[in-house]
Amino acid sequence: MIDYPALRLLIDGRWHDAAGRNTEPVLNPATGAVLGELPHATAADLDEALAASARGHEVWRKMPAVDRGRILQRAAALIQERSEHIASLITLELGKPIAEARVEVETAAGIFAWNAEEGRRAYGRVIPSRNRVIQQIAVREPLGPIAAFAPWNAPAITPARKISSALAAGCSVIIKPSEETPATALAIAELLQEAGLPAGVLNVVFGHPAMISGVLVGSPIIRGITFTGSTAIGKQLGALAVQTMKRMTLELGGHAPVVIFDDVDPEAAALSAVTAKFRNSGQVCTSPTRFFVHESIHDRFAAKLSELADRLAVGDGFNAATKMGPLANARRVEAMERFVDDARARSIAVSAGGVRCGERGFFFRPTVLTQVDQDCLASNVEPFGPLAATASFRTRDEAIALANRLPSGLASYVMTSDLRHAAAMAEGIAAGNVIINHWQASLPETPFGGFKDSGVGTEGGIEGLQDFQSIKYVSQFSG
Ligand code: NAD
């Protein structure tokens, strides 16, 4: 176990502690104990951060992309070097098992490395002219200072994605990571400073989320926003961003369907699904949740999934035997109880879990609701927690309709050995990601984004960089 660091703000390359500022406690979800006090940015801090990001942007956008890439590569190397420390911070603040936290840190380093490389490839194009003496080019320019808002469920990956893509595109950033997992994001900011990032290019603030986003999104200095969180808040920020015509990347809620056809071994499917479902206590926007299983194998799948869920070791993430840690906060535990109460009131079988556990902290047993109807809460609202809901289907068209019936469309999963089913689902499901016969919904080099209420814009891959670039057309007469 490591010491929890003093929490600070980073503005214009300088660290600011809690002196003279309001603070809020950060809790360890495994124990409920206070880890530290987080300073809130004042209105003057935000003004300073905005001015710093404007100055920082001018410095950064003029730096050759290859030099920017070197700084990002150094940051990637430092993340790897400090992997154990950062992973411990994640487990302390969020609760996920340390082995999962290590994988998250490795992914965060990979995201920095990918963007470090990709930033050098901000290619424009030459457009053949209608006139021999006119040259026409389209160039990609950094969009401008970016305001980024990251939630608590991936304390390293989400800030890493937002910061490194915007920086690689040549933009400065003001980020408000989650107030519930601040030390992980601060560790990344600290190593970026060490890697040589000029002052003002990255600023880190915390505080009352609506106050901070109101100031940053309302400011004409900020040219783009990137937010990951709930659809409700994403819509509020989007409405605010439109007032000053800002570009926006919104990664919002999902409620991922999983369609399992009858050509699959139901026990083997359950075995792979249980790990995917209860990773990070199900607090993942791509978490597989609505399991639609062919009627001929539904009961076998549901029985095996429930049995495996019941056997999962739940406990402190630092304990090597733990397979699932606590939930991130008391709000999620209360939410889980609402899903289970609603199911019980409708006589839906709670075939695993459904109850709190542990003597302290925010623990809830891995939960499976079997043969749910499509009216219950779990069929309609993203649980964002350790809850799977199964239902059966007869035909492929019915499965597509079930998968598509919600306003969300982020990740989706299909299990089949029939190429015709796979092709029909890839075409038929309205979601940003269709993952067939495995569970890896995103990688640094692949595009990730939602359809419909799940968001706008794309993170990851070459598209993730383009969200932070403007296209300028230059036409030059040289006759
Ligand atoms: P929430 O909607 O209150 O907060 C979600 C995130 O948005 C938090 O990090 C919060 O600090 C931030 N936020 C809230 N209001 C904001 C504002 N006005 N301006 C800027 N940022 C703001 O919900 P919560 O209780 O923290 O999480 C529960 C729900 O949020 C879940 O049900 C889930 O659907 C969604 N969520 C989604 C993701 C995702 O990866 N898409 C991540 C975390 C939470």
XYZ file of C-alpha atoms and ligand atoms in Angstrom:
523
model
C 0.000 0.000 0.000
C 1.316 3.491 -0.850
C 0.860 6.858 0.823
C -1.905 8.919 -0.732
C -0.375 12.133 -2.118
C -1.346 15.712 -1.253
C -3.950 16.848 -3.791
C -3.367 19.989 -5.818
C -4.384 22.053 -8.822
C -2.047 22.652 -11.774
C -2.365 26.087 -13.353
C 0.157 27.626 -15.735
C 2.829 25.112 -14.764
C 2.492 25.846 -11.022
C 0.994 23.606 -8.349
C -1.579 25.066 -5.953
C -2.547 23.429 -2.673
C -5.653 23.731 -0.544
C -4.620 26.917 1.294
C -7.378 29.522 0.955
C -9.598 27.164 -1.059
C -12.653 25.055 -0.289
C -11.929 21.346 -0.144
C -13.822 18.069 -0.352
C -12.829 14.674 0.995
C -11.775 11.833 -1.313
C -12.868 8.412 -0.055
C -11.442 4.920 -0.334
C -14.500 2.968 -1.576
C -13.226 -0.257 -0.012
C -13.301 1.201 3.496
C -15.170 4.498 3.355
C -12.102 6.144 4.955
C -10.978 9.618 3.894
C -7.853 9.438 1.715
C -7.240 13.167 1.358
C -8.734 16.617 0.900
C -9.155 17.918 -2.625
C -8.861 21.688 -3.214
C -11.577 23.318 -5.311
C -10.597 25.889 -7.921
C -11.895 29.389 -7.279
C -13.304 31.663 -9.986
C -9.915 33.434 -10.047
C -8.146 30.046 -10.503
C -10.330 29.314 -13.527
C -9.639 32.736 -15.050
C -5.944 32.083 -14.581
C -6.233 28.615 -16.119
C -8.084 30.025 -19.138
C -5.462 32.720 -19.702
C -2.691 30.139 -19.263
C -4.322 27.776 -21.747
C -4.523 30.583 -24.326
C -0.809 31.371 -23.895
C 0.095 27.689 -23.702
C -1.793 26.999 -26.917
C 0.284 29.565 -28.830
C 3.524 27.956 -27.631
C 2.386 24.399 -28.219
C 0.769 24.790 -31.633
C 3.974 26.361 -32.976
C 6.184 23.543 -31.679
C 6.990 21.050 -34.476
C 4.783 17.992 -34.260
C 7.845 15.753 -34.009
C 8.969 17.591 -30.843
C 5.498 17.440 -29.345
C 5.574 13.719 -30.075
C 8.865 13.313 -28.190
C 7.338 14.841 -25.049
C 4.335 12.539 -25.312
C 6.629 9.531 -25.820
C 8.568 10.478 -22.683
C 5.262 10.697 -20.820
C 4.319 7.214 -22.080
C 7.650 5.870 -20.814
C 7.193 7.568 -17.428
C 3.703 6.076 -17.062
C 5.210 2.633 -17.601
C 8.071 3.354 -15.220
C 5.562 4.391 -12.494
C 3.036 1.734 -13.348
C 2.917 0.199 -9.874
C 2.473 3.562 -8.159
C -0.298 4.732 -10.515
C -2.051 1.355 -10.347
C -2.066 1.596 -6.544
C -3.621 5.060 -6.743
C -6.390 3.676 -8.970
C -7.115 0.847 -6.548
C -7.115 3.249 -3.594
C -9.470 5.764 -5.214
C -11.717 3.571 -7.330
C -11.372 0.164 -5.715
C -10.771 -2.013 -8.782
C -8.524 -5.054 -8.256
C -4.843 -4.153 -8.537
C -4.347 -6.561 -11.463
C -7.049 -4.673 -13.406
C -5.495 -1.355 -12.386
C -2.145 -2.483 -13.824
C -3.830 -3.279 -17.138
C -5.449 0.164 -17.094
C -2.065 1.864 -16.588
C -0.528 -0.179 -19.406
C -3.400 0.916 -21.680
C -2.956 4.568 -20.651
C 0.741 4.361 -21.610
C -0.273 2.768 -24.923
C -2.694 5.617 -25.614
C 0.051 8.204 -25.028
C 2.433 6.264 -27.279
C -0.147 5.960 -30.059
C -0.990 9.681 -29.980
C 2.707 10.614 -29.801
C 3.171 8.855 -33.131
C -0.103 9.845 -34.719
C 0.402 13.548 -34.001
C 3.166 13.520 -36.611
C 0.690 12.421 -39.254
C -1.667 15.401 -39.318
C -1.651 15.204 -43.090
C -3.542 17.668 -45.232
C -3.982 17.305 -48.977
C -3.266 19.036 -52.256
C -6.404 19.609 -54.306
C -5.794 19.744 -58.072
C -6.534 23.248 -59.237
C -8.680 24.354 -62.165
C -6.019 26.929 -62.929
C -2.315 26.154 -63.449
C -1.191 29.196 -61.444
C -3.328 28.567 -58.396
C -2.189 26.125 -55.728
C -4.840 24.656 -53.415
C -4.181 22.877 -50.150
C -6.262 21.780 -47.160
C -4.318 21.697 -43.878
C -5.214 20.386 -40.433
C -4.612 22.897 -37.649
C -4.935 22.517 -33.880
C -8.501 23.482 -32.915
C -7.587 25.671 -29.908
C -7.674 25.319 -26.108
C -9.763 22.307 -25.072
C -11.852 21.852 -21.912
C -11.906 18.182 -20.902
C -14.147 16.513 -18.322
C -13.385 12.966 -17.209
C -15.391 10.690 -14.884
C -14.195 8.340 -12.159
C -14.619 4.903 -13.716
C -11.332 4.855 -15.679
C -9.182 7.327 -13.721
C -6.086 6.789 -15.893
C -7.466 5.818 -19.309
C -10.024 8.594 -19.764
C -7.742 11.499 -18.792
C -4.941 9.846 -20.832
C -7.162 9.661 -23.890
C -8.429 13.206 -23.652
C -5.117 14.819 -22.752
C -2.890 12.925 -25.186
C -5.172 13.226 -28.230
C -5.679 16.959 -27.729
C -1.966 17.524 -27.075
C -0.976 15.406 -30.077
C -3.257 17.505 -32.251
C -1.409 20.600 -30.992
C -4.045 21.901 -28.558
C -3.658 23.082 -24.976
C -5.979 21.517 -22.383
C -7.761 22.399 -19.185
C -8.974 19.154 -17.633
C -11.363 18.600 -14.788
C -10.886 14.975 -13.847
C -13.328 13.390 -11.445
C -13.324 14.757 -7.898
C -13.640 11.120 -6.786
C -10.392 9.895 -8.403
C -8.113 12.966 -8.568
C -4.705 11.549 -7.634
C -4.445 9.294 -10.694
C -4.984 12.211 -13.086
C -2.581 14.367 -11.065
C 0.100 11.672 -11.341
C -0.265 11.829 -15.138
C -0.114 15.653 -15.117
C 2.985 15.539 -12.928
C 4.886 13.233 -15.251
C 3.885 15.325 -18.269
C 5.523 18.320 -16.586
C 8.626 16.193 -16.043
C 8.519 15.082 -19.678
C 8.968 18.713 -20.697
C 5.456 19.997 -21.371
C 5.620 23.814 -21.423
C 3.736 25.792 -18.750
C 0.051 26.397 -19.422
C -0.284 23.635 -22.034
C -1.997 21.380 -19.490
C -3.976 22.765 -16.561
C -5.779 20.573 -14.023
C -8.661 21.914 -11.945
C -11.253 20.411 -9.600
C -14.340 21.782 -7.953
C -18.088 21.853 -8.244
C -18.598 20.232 -11.680
C -21.413 22.516 -12.874
C -19.564 25.650 -11.762
C -16.333 24.601 -13.519
C -18.025 23.499 -16.728
C -20.192 26.633 -16.740
C -17.098 28.855 -16.690
C -14.944 26.790 -19.063
C -17.581 25.859 -21.624
C -18.927 29.421 -21.566
C -15.503 30.968 -22.207
C -14.670 32.140 -25.743
C -11.040 31.027 -25.134
C -12.072 27.364 -25.173
C -12.646 26.087 -28.727
C -13.594 22.498 -28.055
C -14.969 20.348 -25.257
C -14.552 16.660 -24.578
C -16.744 15.016 -21.958
C -17.240 11.450 -20.784
C -20.152 10.778 -18.435
C -23.899 10.489 -18.392
C -26.132 11.376 -21.320
C -28.051 13.883 -19.172
C -24.931 15.921 -18.325
C -23.582 15.511 -21.869
C -26.741 17.113 -23.250
C -26.417 20.023 -20.800
C -22.797 20.645 -21.757
C -23.605 20.270 -25.457
C -26.337 22.910 -25.190
C -23.883 25.251 -23.469
C -21.152 24.558 -26.036
C -23.424 25.461 -28.928
C -23.859 28.985 -27.526
C -20.202 29.709 -28.315
C -19.975 27.329 -31.309
C -17.510 24.934 -29.779
C -16.628 21.572 -31.244
C -17.673 18.751 -28.950
C -16.759 15.139 -28.349
C -19.260 13.504 -26.022
C -18.788 9.922 -24.829
C -21.998 9.170 -22.982
C -23.875 6.269 -21.522
C -24.368 2.901 -23.163
C -26.439 -0.140 -22.242
C -24.617 -2.772 -24.228
C -26.607 -5.639 -25.730
C -25.053 -9.082 -26.101
C -26.706 -11.377 -28.634
C -25.854 -15.050 -28.169
C -26.952 -17.406 -30.942
C -27.792 -21.094 -30.592
C -24.605 -22.193 -32.388
C -22.569 -21.242 -29.318
C -21.765 -23.387 -26.285
C -23.811 -21.607 -23.560
C -21.539 -22.654 -20.675
C -18.395 -21.456 -22.481
C -20.173 -18.199 -23.361
C -21.085 -17.660 -19.707
C -17.506 -18.324 -18.640
C -16.129 -15.599 -20.888
C -19.047 -13.232 -20.178
C -18.623 -13.301 -16.408
C -15.141 -11.744 -16.576
C -16.224 -9.129 -19.110
C -19.360 -8.215 -17.170
C -17.914 -7.819 -13.693
C -14.648 -6.117 -14.709
C -14.389 -2.805 -12.826
C -17.566 -3.858 -10.962
C -19.484 -3.328 -14.203
C -18.819 0.417 -14.056
C -17.794 0.645 -17.678
C -19.755 2.373 -20.452
C -19.120 -0.645 -22.712
C -20.030 -3.192 -20.020
C -22.045 -6.097 -21.503
C -25.400 -5.938 -19.722
C -28.471 -6.876 -21.762
C -27.893 -10.533 -22.623
C -30.273 -11.721 -25.360
C -29.816 -15.467 -25.617
C -31.462 -17.824 -28.116
C -34.413 -19.509 -26.424
C -32.946 -22.993 -26.956
C -29.882 -22.226 -24.781
C -31.100 -19.348 -22.597
C -31.660 -21.322 -19.396
C -28.294 -23.082 -19.556
C -26.490 -19.775 -20.159
C -28.358 -17.973 -17.357
C -27.765 -20.807 -14.883
C -24.026 -20.908 -15.610
C -23.644 -17.117 -15.523
C -25.458 -17.003 -12.163
C -23.366 -19.823 -10.731
C -20.110 -18.126 -11.820
C -21.266 -14.731 -10.526
C -22.079 -16.291 -7.154
C -18.559 -17.717 -6.967
C -16.742 -14.394 -7.680
C -14.550 -13.266 -4.787
C -15.554 -9.710 -3.860
C -13.249 -7.678 -1.633
C -10.556 -5.066 -1.264
C -8.763 -4.547 -4.568
C -5.362 -4.907 -2.888
C -6.190 -8.466 -1.854
C -4.704 -10.824 -4.477
C -7.710 -13.154 -4.285
C -10.208 -10.401 -5.126
C -11.900 -10.707 -8.504
C -14.296 -7.769 -8.040
C -13.729 -4.710 -5.854
C -16.233 -2.301 -4.335
C -18.397 0.079 -6.329
C -16.936 3.570 -6.675
C -19.334 5.323 -4.332
C -22.494 5.036 -2.261
C -24.599 6.383 -5.187
C -23.839 3.278 -7.243
C -24.775 0.902 -4.398
C -28.088 2.706 -3.963
C -28.653 2.533 -7.725
C -28.053 -1.250 -7.684
C -30.671 -1.626 -4.984
C -33.196 0.270 -7.100
C -32.645 -2.135 -10.033
C -33.039 -5.171 -7.791
C -36.104 -3.798 -5.953
C -37.774 -3.052 -9.271
C -37.016 -6.579 -10.522
C -38.371 -8.210 -7.362
C -41.540 -6.107 -7.532
C -42.093 -7.562 -11.019
C -41.360 -11.135 -9.867
C -38.213 -11.300 -11.997
C -35.767 -13.903 -10.689
C -32.665 -12.510 -8.979
C -30.555 -15.576 -9.729
C -27.296 -14.216 -8.280
C -26.408 -11.467 -5.836
C -28.859 -8.630 -5.403
C -27.471 -7.647 -2.006
C -24.848 -5.450 -0.386
C -21.888 -7.201 1.173
C -18.881 -6.399 3.351
C -18.883 -4.682 6.697
C -17.698 -1.339 5.387
C -17.142 0.377 2.047
C -19.399 0.246 -1.015
C -19.711 -3.444 -1.862
C -22.496 -5.153 -3.793
C -22.627 -8.783 -4.889
C -22.364 -9.581 -8.630
C -25.991 -9.718 -9.686
C -27.874 -11.575 -12.399
C -31.528 -10.969 -13.249
C -32.944 -13.835 -15.290
C -35.577 -13.731 -18.029
C -36.315 -10.017 -17.574
C -39.172 -8.288 -19.368
C -38.415 -5.253 -21.496
C -40.346 -2.892 -19.186
C -38.233 -3.342 -16.072
C -35.710 -0.737 -14.951
C -32.680 -2.889 -15.827
C -33.896 -3.303 -19.413
C -34.145 0.434 -19.891
C -31.616 2.253 -17.694
C -27.872 1.583 -17.804
C -27.067 -0.042 -14.429
C -23.418 1.091 -14.530
C -22.652 -1.536 -11.954
C -22.331 -5.295 -11.405
C -25.650 -6.327 -12.913
C -26.443 -8.555 -15.898
C -29.949 -9.099 -17.243
C -30.875 -12.052 -19.449
C -33.806 -12.489 -21.830
C -34.472 -14.922 -24.661
C -35.110 -14.400 -28.368
C -36.337 -16.609 -31.212
C -35.241 -15.024 -34.496
C -32.309 -12.934 -35.623
C -34.588 -10.034 -36.552
C -36.079 -10.107 -33.072
C -32.562 -9.997 -31.576
C -31.645 -6.981 -33.714
C -34.830 -5.195 -32.668
C -34.112 -5.910 -28.984
C -30.513 -4.718 -29.312
C -31.641 -1.490 -30.994
C -34.708 -0.645 -28.926
C -33.027 1.870 -26.579
C -31.937 5.436 -27.394
C -28.318 4.491 -26.625
C -25.849 2.823 -29.029
C -22.290 2.560 -27.749
C -20.861 -0.972 -27.550
C -22.606 -4.179 -28.587
C -21.517 -7.802 -28.589
C -22.441 -10.865 -30.632
C -21.524 -14.497 -30.064
C -21.975 -16.869 -32.966
C -20.049 -19.273 -35.161
C -22.278 -18.563 -38.169
C -20.790 -15.981 -40.555
C -24.249 -15.052 -41.826
C -25.402 -14.121 -38.315
C -22.187 -12.172 -37.735
C -22.563 -10.166 -40.943
C -26.247 -9.455 -40.335
C -25.578 -8.243 -36.778
C -22.612 -6.080 -37.841
C -24.902 -4.380 -40.325
C -28.064 -4.370 -38.241
C -26.950 -3.130 -34.837
C -27.033 0.665 -34.442
C -24.011 1.128 -32.199
C -20.548 2.636 -32.476
C -18.901 -0.730 -31.776
C -20.019 -4.219 -32.775
C -17.701 -6.751 -31.167
C -18.082 -10.324 -32.398
C -16.913 -13.345 -30.379
C -14.762 -11.383 -27.917
C -15.079 -8.487 -25.473
C -12.364 -5.929 -26.313
C -14.404 -2.875 -27.278
C -11.573 -0.408 -27.755
C -7.810 -0.071 -28.205
C -5.625 3.038 -28.580
C -5.587 2.653 -32.362
C -9.304 1.926 -32.886
C -12.112 4.492 -33.135
C -14.539 4.625 -30.238
C -17.765 6.576 -30.196
C -21.497 6.305 -29.742
C -24.581 6.403 -31.955
C -27.765 8.249 -30.955
C -27.868 9.272 -27.265
C -24.466 7.671 -26.628
C -22.682 10.723 -27.913
C -21.075 12.622 -30.749
C -17.534 12.487 -32.085
C -14.885 9.814 -31.782
C -12.040 9.095 -29.425
C -9.132 6.831 -30.267
C -7.565 5.974 -33.612
C -6.843 8.595 -36.240
C -10.352 9.951 -35.784
C -9.641 10.792 -32.143
C -7.021 13.296 -33.215
C -9.171 14.784 -35.935
C -11.799 15.782 -33.366
C -9.226 18.315 -32.108
C -8.242 19.729 -35.500
C -9.763 22.345 -37.813
C -9.446 22.131 -41.561
C -8.151 25.230 -43.276
C -8.287 25.618 -47.051
C -5.463 27.710 -48.511
C -5.559 28.828 -52.134
C -2.589 30.733 -53.553
C -2.329 32.559 -56.866
C 1.267 32.611 -58.060
C 0.918 33.774 -61.637
P -23.055 12.154 -12.910
O -23.842 12.270 -14.157
O -23.393 13.057 -11.770
O -21.499 12.361 -13.183
C -20.807 11.706 -14.204
C -19.505 12.486 -14.426
O -19.830 13.770 -14.925
C -18.734 12.746 -13.125
O -17.368 12.626 -13.381
C -19.085 14.174 -12.742
O -18.047 14.811 -12.046
C -19.295 14.803 -14.090
N -20.246 15.899 -14.060
C -21.436 15.931 -13.431
N -22.044 17.107 -13.642
C -21.216 17.831 -14.424
C -21.273 19.127 -15.000
N -22.343 19.928 -14.851
N -20.223 19.551 -15.730
C -19.145 18.776 -15.926
N -19.024 17.530 -15.422
C -20.056 17.066 -14.694
O -23.178 10.664 -12.436
P -22.338 9.754 -11.470
O -23.191 9.397 -10.305
O -20.967 10.220 -11.208
O -22.260 8.512 -12.433
C -23.447 7.820 -12.722
C -23.844 7.825 -14.155
O -22.948 8.503 -15.012
C -23.857 6.402 -14.608
O -25.151 5.920 -14.501
C -23.345 6.411 -16.007
O -24.409 6.312 -16.912
C -22.704 7.744 -16.184
N -21.251 7.609 -16.363
C -20.832 7.289 -17.594
C -19.490 7.131 -17.821
C -19.002 6.756 -19.183
O -17.896 6.217 -19.277
N -19.730 7.049 -20.249
C -18.590 7.300 -16.790
C -19.047 7.645 -15.525
C -20.404 7.806 -15.324
